Amino acid sequence: MTAPILRVHNLTVIYPGVQPVKALDNVNVEIYPGEFVVVAGVSGSGKSTLLRAINRLAENDHAQIHGEIYFDGVNVLKASRRQLREIRSRIGFIFQEYNVVERLPVLTNALVGSLGYVGLVRSLLGRFPKEQIERAHHALVRVGIPQPRHGDRAARLSGGQKQRVGIARALLQKPKLILADEPVASLDPITANVVMNIFKKINEDEGITTIVNLHDPVLTFKYGKRIIGLKHGRIIYDKPITAINRETFEEDIYGTVDREG
Amino acid sequence: MAQWTERARGEIWLRRLGFFLGLLFLIALYGWALRGVEFDLSSIFKYGGKFFELLGRMYPPDFSALPQLVRPLLQTLQMATLGTFFGALMALPLVVFGSQLVVRSALIYWPVRMIMNILRTIPDLLYAVLFVAAMGFGPAAGVGALSFFACAIIAKLTSESADNINPKPIEAVEAVGAGKLQVIRYAVLPQLIPAFIDHVIYVFELNVRVSAVMGYVGAGGMGMQLTTAMEWRNYSQVLTIALLIFALVIVIDLVANRIRDAFVQGIVLPRPLRFLGLSVVATLIVWSFISLEVDFNRLVKGFDYFRNLVWAIVTDPATEYFELAVQRMIQSLQIALVGTTISFLLSVPLGFLAARRHVGMPVAFAVGMKQIPNIIRAFPELILAIFFIATFGPGPLPGVLAIAIHSIGMLGKFNAEIVEKIRKEPVEALQSSGASRLQVFRYAVLPQVLPEFLALFIYRFEINVRAASVLGIVGAGGIGSLINEAQSYRAWDIVGICLVVIIPTVMVIDFLSARIRKKLIEG
Ligand SMILES: Nc1ncnc2c1ncn2[C@@H]1O[C@H](COP(=O)(O)OP(=O)(O)OP(=O)(O)O)[C@@H](O)[C@H]1O
Ligand SMILES: [Mg+2]
């Protein structure tokens, strides 16, 4: 078998405070190139923390991250600021709240994903190379935003459309790994399926490794090719879809007795 | 069970005691403040008639003087324009280096924030006095004063916007591996620039008001005309000037509000229109610059003078006047307290009458009532103070009345907005249980509006403390009167000691007010 693209070893994440929260407790997991993994678990189980620890966004919340995370053979937690930026530019991150810059045009929002490939001066002046602009149009059309809308302000888009812009932004990064934190939790069921299908297609067509957090069991079962269950910050379940028992799966991951949130 | 009732009874007694003590404290506080401002209803009634007599003597306004007034009117506008322009330029570095988003080291942003706070404590007219002292009479001093005044407010408001900016897009741009500058360019600035422009336009509105009256202390514009007309007791011209200022303020407010609304709603103008707007603003600035003939030599000399002034305060303060300054400052606080309270008592009913919902007033009536605060707001405190001084003679009482009347503008407007914002669920819950109108008011309306009313009261008090510190410059009591005397003897060390008293006092009050308001609103 090939080497894992992502290896998480003894990962423990603590949010300090008057009452420190241990959001992840000694998590170990290996993800291989081309996999489509769904991380499932109830609210508060640590799904977001896991993804945000991988590219160290969790540090914005002053989280203490212990353990080792290897992405493409490099230890993320030991990386310098510069190295970290380089690592981040190869990991596309998609947020539940889309996190688009509402005041900027749709196209520019997508182009933000190419910042890693554009020189500093050019990027500050907002003069993106023609090639990147082409790619941005292309990516936007691909996720279902037609060209006439690329000049609109992002504020004018619907939630589902904003999330597509978020995906286009990630695609512009030419990512090796996509991390999506509850990307469809704010969308209606139909739009949610459309967006999940975009992830599925990207994974199948380009072989980009994808990890998606979902709290919805139906979507989890429908799209996951491997399902990891989190509970109280620990991995309690990790199976390929072929080995999953449809009957007991919900019970196994979410439990029925002490469900929280 | 018995234990429980016992405890409940104890608590009720404690509550009653607290209420009683609070009441005593309020009575003592207001007794003290009313005495301090020489408040005396009988003299208000006795001499109040004189106020209308004065107004009578002003009527009809003398429009034959209009041609002479055009130039000062334009000058007022030009001073406000340049003041806002320079203020915005000066505010930029303060905002940038005072922001945690940009600067990592607390060693840089704390001192910058400190400077911002100090600049904010100095009231508008005091800036005018200082600049007239440094640069001599004329519009140049006005531009200087307005620049600092504008800079302080723009910097403060924009920094607050920067602190409250949505962090989510910032994370998204960070997540693609962008560097600090790129994050600022693509996630911070797009959010901050509209807020900045909004604040600049708002400050332009304020500057027009200040600019219109600042001439009273010699800083150019319409105010200078007002001084002369008052001195010559040319009352019909006084009225003309007051009406012109009023019209200018109303027009500027209307235009500015339109533009600000467009910005808030994020309306995107087509390119040619945007270009047109920009060129209008640029023309306005250049035109102001050319016709005000700002003398840069004097500006440089003025800064020299400022340095000397600050140096004098630091090395040789007039400490013997410290006690007097503190006493007068206390009087300013009393003026602000009584003035704000009277205004509050008048504007609470106005707020209910002008509210379009929940009170059952006919819409047309409410809309009409809503115009009252707008009209009142357009009369600067200073002009009211001058009128009241002409009525009652110099002293703290005219200051109280000027503040009381002028504040109705803002308090009435916001009170109405608070009433309109009431959630109707609790009201309906009570109505459906058969409560009377008064009961609905007591148990569903009052609990919702009271904390917000009080927060607004405290906020207005904070603003009025600044006003009360300078109204004395035209003769309306408080520490301003000391500044006025010192200024006429060119005793700058005494002005210095006044600054030393005003700045920390205002800072402490700002701080406490922010704290209490936060408590009140968040519960
Ligand atoms: N910024 C933070 N500061 C302190 N504690 C936090 C913070 N973020 C998360 N936590 C805590 O860490 C634990 C895991 O949270 P996390 O957000 O990772 O869960 P989640 O599975 O993503 O939940 P959800 O489905 O609600 O998004 C929770 O107990 C949460 O309260
Ligand atoms: Mg989450």
PDB file of N, CA and C in Angstrom, chain B residues 298-342:
ATOM      1  N   ARG B 298       1.887  79.758   9.027  1.00  0.00           N
ATOM      2  CA  ARG B 298       1.214  79.914  10.314  1.00  0.00           C
ATOM      3  C   ARG B 298       0.944  78.560  10.950  1.00  0.00           C
ATOM      4  N   LEU B 299       0.714  77.593  10.085  1.00  0.00           N
ATOM      5  CA  LEU B 299       0.469  76.246  10.585  1.00  0.00           C
ATOM      6  C   LEU B 299       1.698  75.747  11.335  1.00  0.00           C
ATOM      7  N   VAL B 300       2.856  75.960  10.709  1.00  0.00           N
ATOM      8  CA  VAL B 300       4.106  75.521  11.327  1.00  0.00           C
ATOM      9  C   VAL B 300       4.343  76.280  12.627  1.00  0.00           C
ATOM     10  N   LYS B 301       4.106  77.585  12.574  1.00  0.00           N
ATOM     11  CA  LYS B 301       4.271  78.390  13.787  1.00  0.00           C
ATOM     12  C   LYS B 301       3.317  77.895  14.873  1.00  0.00           C
ATOM     13  N   GLY B 302       2.114  77.548  14.429  1.00  0.00           N
ATOM     14  CA  GLY B 302       1.114  77.060  15.362  1.00  0.00           C
ATOM     15  C   GLY B 302       1.603  75.819  16.093  1.00  0.00           C
ATOM     16  N   PHE B 303       2.270  74.935  15.351  1.00  0.00           N
ATOM     17  CA  PHE B 303       2.752  73.719  16.004  1.00  0.00           C
ATOM     18  C   PHE B 303       3.840  74.042  17.017  1.00  0.00           C
ATOM     19  N   ASP B 304       4.669  75.032  16.662  1.00  0.00           N
ATOM     20  CA  ASP B 304       5.674  75.509  17.613  1.00  0.00           C
ATOM     21  C   ASP B 304       4.995  75.948  18.899  1.00  0.00           C
ATOM     22  N   TYR B 305       3.952  76.727  18.708  1.00  0.00           N
ATOM     23  CA  TYR B 305       3.236  77.268  19.841  1.00  0.00           C
ATOM     24  C   TYR B 305       2.653  76.143  20.692  1.00  0.00           C
ATOM     25  N   PHE B 306       2.106  75.160  20.011  1.00  0.00           N
ATOM     26  CA  PHE B 306       1.542  74.011  20.697  1.00  0.00           C
ATOM     27  C   PHE B 306       2.582  73.322  21.558  1.00  0.00           C
ATOM     28  N   ARG B 307       3.756  73.161  20.966  1.00  0.00           N
ATOM     29  CA  ARG B 307       4.824  72.502  21.697  1.00  0.00           C
ATOM     30  C   ARG B 307       5.122  73.268  22.978  1.00  0.00           C
ATOM     31  N   ASN B 308       5.178  74.602  22.830  1.00  0.00           N
ATOM     32  CA  ASN B 308       5.432  75.425  24.010  1.00  0.00           C
ATOM     33  C   ASN B 308       4.337  75.264  25.054  1.00  0.00           C
ATOM     34  N   LEU B 309       3.104  75.222  24.565  1.00  0.00           N
ATOM     35  CA  LEU B 309       1.976  75.085  25.476  1.00  0.00           C
ATOM     36  C   LEU B 309       2.088  73.782  26.269  1.00  0.00           C
ATOM     37  N   VAL B 310       2.309  72.691  25.538  1.00  0.00           N
ATOM     38  CA  VAL B 310       2.430  71.394  26.207  1.00  0.00           C
ATOM     39  C   VAL B 310       3.617  71.408  27.165  1.00  0.00           C
ATOM     40  N   TRP B 311       4.693  72.004  26.721  1.00  0.00           N
ATOM     41  CA  TRP B 311       5.886  72.098  27.546  1.00  0.00           C
ATOM     42  C   TRP B 311       5.574  72.862  28.837  1.00  0.00           C
ATOM     43  N   ALA B 312       4.832  73.974  28.676  1.00  0.00           N
ATOM     44  CA  ALA B 312       4.489  74.783  29.850  1.00  0.00           C
ATOM     45  C   ALA B 312       3.632  73.979  30.823  1.00  0.00           C
ATOM     46  N   ILE B 313       2.709  73.185  30.268  1.00  0.00           N
ATOM     47  CA  ILE B 313       1.850  72.390  31.145  1.00  0.00           C
ATOM     48  C   ILE B 313       2.695  71.388  31.928  1.00  0.00           C
ATOM     49  N   VAL B 314       3.649  70.791  31.235  1.00  0.00           N
ATOM     50  CA  VAL B 314       4.434  69.743  31.879  1.00  0.00           C
ATOM     51  C   VAL B 314       5.399  70.320  32.908  1.00  0.00           C
ATOM     52  N   THR B 315       6.089  71.408  32.517  1.00  0.00           N
ATOM     53  CA  THR B 315       7.152  71.893  33.410  1.00  0.00           C
ATOM     54  C   THR B 315       6.642  72.868  34.457  1.00  0.00           C
ATOM     55  N   ASP B 316       5.666  73.692  34.089  1.00  0.00           N
ATOM     56  CA  ASP B 316       5.276  74.741  35.030  1.00  0.00           C
ATOM     57  C   ASP B 316       3.764  74.890  35.074  1.00  0.00           C
ATOM     58  N   PRO B 317       3.080  73.862  35.568  1.00  0.00           N
ATOM     59  CA  PRO B 317       1.621  73.961  35.594  1.00  0.00           C
ATOM     60  C   PRO B 317       1.161  74.942  36.672  1.00  0.00           C
ATOM     61  N   ALA B 318       0.021  75.564  36.403  1.00  0.00           N
ATOM     62  CA  ALA B 318      -0.497  76.528  37.374  1.00  0.00           C
ATOM     63  C   ALA B 318      -1.193  75.757  38.490  1.00  0.00           C
ATOM     64  N   THR B 319      -0.398  75.066  39.305  1.00  0.00           N
ATOM     65  CA  THR B 319      -0.979  74.171  40.304  1.00  0.00           C
ATOM     66  C   THR B 319      -1.882  74.912  41.281  1.00  0.00           C
ATOM     67  N   GLU B 320      -1.619  76.205  41.484  1.00  0.00           N
ATOM     68  CA  GLU B 320      -2.446  76.941  42.449  1.00  0.00           C
ATOM     69  C   GLU B 320      -3.896  77.032  41.983  1.00  0.00           C
ATOM     70  N   TYR B 321      -4.134  76.796  40.684  1.00  0.00           N
ATOM     71  CA  TYR B 321      -5.502  76.839  40.186  1.00  0.00           C
ATOM     72  C   TYR B 321      -6.160  75.470  40.136  1.00  0.00           C
ATOM     73  N   PHE B 322      -5.408  74.451  40.561  1.00  0.00           N
ATOM     74  CA  PHE B 322      -5.924  73.094  40.440  1.00  0.00           C
ATOM     75  C   PHE B 322      -7.251  72.926  41.171  1.00  0.00           C
ATOM     76  N   GLU B 323      -7.292  73.419  42.406  1.00  0.00           N
ATOM     77  CA  GLU B 323      -8.514  73.241  43.188  1.00  0.00           C
ATOM     78  C   GLU B 323      -9.708  73.908  42.533  1.00  0.00           C
ATOM     79  N   LEU B 324      -9.490  75.135  42.057  1.00  0.00           N
ATOM     80  CA  LEU B 324     -10.566  75.856  41.395  1.00  0.00           C
ATOM     81  C   LEU B 324     -11.045  75.089  40.156  1.00  0.00           C
ATOM     82  N   ALA B 325     -10.063  74.583  39.411  1.00  0.00           N
ATOM     83  CA  ALA B 325     -10.417  73.830  38.201  1.00  0.00           C
ATOM     84  C   ALA B 325     -11.273  72.615  38.555  1.00  0.00           C
ATOM     85  N   VAL B 326     -10.890  71.930  39.636  1.00  0.00           N
ATOM     86  CA  VAL B 326     -11.665  70.753  40.041  1.00  0.00           C
ATOM     87  C   VAL B 326     -13.079  71.168  40.429  1.00  0.00           C
ATOM     88  N   GLN B 327     -13.188  72.257  41.197  1.00  0.00           N
ATOM     89  CA  GLN B 327     -14.526  72.726  41.589  1.00  0.00           C
ATOM     90  C   GLN B 327     -15.397  73.012  40.376  1.00  0.00           C
ATOM     91  N   ARG B 328     -14.794  73.711  39.399  1.00  0.00           N
ATOM     92  CA  ARG B 328     -15.577  74.061  38.211  1.00  0.00           C
ATOM     93  C   ARG B 328     -15.917  72.810  37.398  1.00  0.00           C
ATOM     94  N   MET B 329     -14.994  71.862  37.400  1.00  0.00           N
ATOM     95  CA  MET B 329     -15.262  70.607  36.681  1.00  0.00           C
ATOM     96  C   MET B 329     -16.462  69.910  37.308  1.00  0.00           C
ATOM     97  N   ILE B 330     -16.493  69.931  38.639  1.00  0.00           N
ATOM     98  CA  ILE B 330     -17.637  69.321  39.319  1.00  0.00           C
ATOM     99  C   ILE B 330     -18.922  70.022  38.905  1.00  0.00           C
ATOM    100  N   GLN B 331     -18.848  71.344  38.791  1.00  0.00           N
ATOM    101  CA  GLN B 331     -20.046  72.053  38.350  1.00  0.00           C
ATOM    102  C   GLN B 331     -20.451  71.622  36.931  1.00  0.00           C
ATOM    103  N   SER B 332     -19.445  71.408  36.080  1.00  0.00           N
ATOM    104  CA  SER B 332     -19.755  70.928  34.727  1.00  0.00           C
ATOM    105  C   SER B 332     -20.486  69.598  34.788  1.00  0.00           C
ATOM    106  N   LEU B 333     -20.010  68.707  35.672  1.00  0.00           N
ATOM    107  CA  LEU B 333     -20.680  67.410  35.809  1.00  0.00           C
ATOM    108  C   LEU B 333     -22.118  67.606  36.262  1.00  0.00           C
ATOM    109  N   GLN B 334     -22.299  68.551  37.202  1.00  0.00           N
ATOM    110  CA  GLN B 334     -23.662  68.806  37.686  1.00  0.00           C
ATOM    111  C   GLN B 334     -24.538  69.344  36.560  1.00  0.00           C
ATOM    112  N   ILE B 335     -23.971  70.252  35.764  1.00  0.00           N
ATOM    113  CA  ILE B 335     -24.734  70.790  34.631  1.00  0.00           C
ATOM    114  C   ILE B 335     -25.156  69.661  33.696  1.00  0.00           C
ATOM    115  N   ALA B 336     -24.195  68.788  33.401  1.00  0.00           N
ATOM    116  CA  ALA B 336     -24.492  67.682  32.489  1.00  0.00           C
ATOM    117  C   ALA B 336     -25.575  66.788  33.077  1.00  0.00           C
ATOM    118  N   LEU B 337     -25.464  66.504  34.378  1.00  0.00           N
ATOM    119  CA  LEU B 337     -26.425  65.602  35.011  1.00  0.00           C
ATOM    120  C   LEU B 337     -27.829  66.185  34.977  1.00  0.00           C
ATOM    121  N   VAL B 338     -27.964  67.427  35.429  1.00  0.00           N
ATOM    122  CA  VAL B 338     -29.298  68.023  35.487  1.00  0.00           C
ATOM    123  C   VAL B 338     -29.850  68.215  34.080  1.00  0.00           C
ATOM    124  N   GLY B 339     -29.006  68.715  33.175  1.00  0.00           N
ATOM    125  CA  GLY B 339     -29.459  68.940  31.796  1.00  0.00           C
ATOM    126  C   GLY B 339     -29.932  67.649  31.151  1.00  0.00           C
ATOM    127  N   THR B 340     -29.127  66.592  31.290  1.00  0.00           N
ATOM    128  CA  THR B 340     -29.495  65.314  30.677  1.00  0.00           C
ATOM    129  C   THR B 340     -30.780  64.784  31.296  1.00  0.00           C
ATOM    130  N   THR B 341     -30.925  64.952  32.621  1.00  0.00           N
ATOM    131  CA  THR B 341     -32.113  64.424  33.284  1.00  0.00           C
ATOM    132  C   THR B 341     -33.372  65.131  32.806  1.00  0.00           C
ATOM    133  N   ILE B 342     -33.320  66.461  32.742  1.00  0.00           N
ATOM    134  CA  ILE B 342     -34.504  67.189  32.265  1.00  0.00           C
ATOM    135  C   ILE B 342     -34.851  66.738  30.857  1.00  0.00           C
TER     136      ILE B 342
END
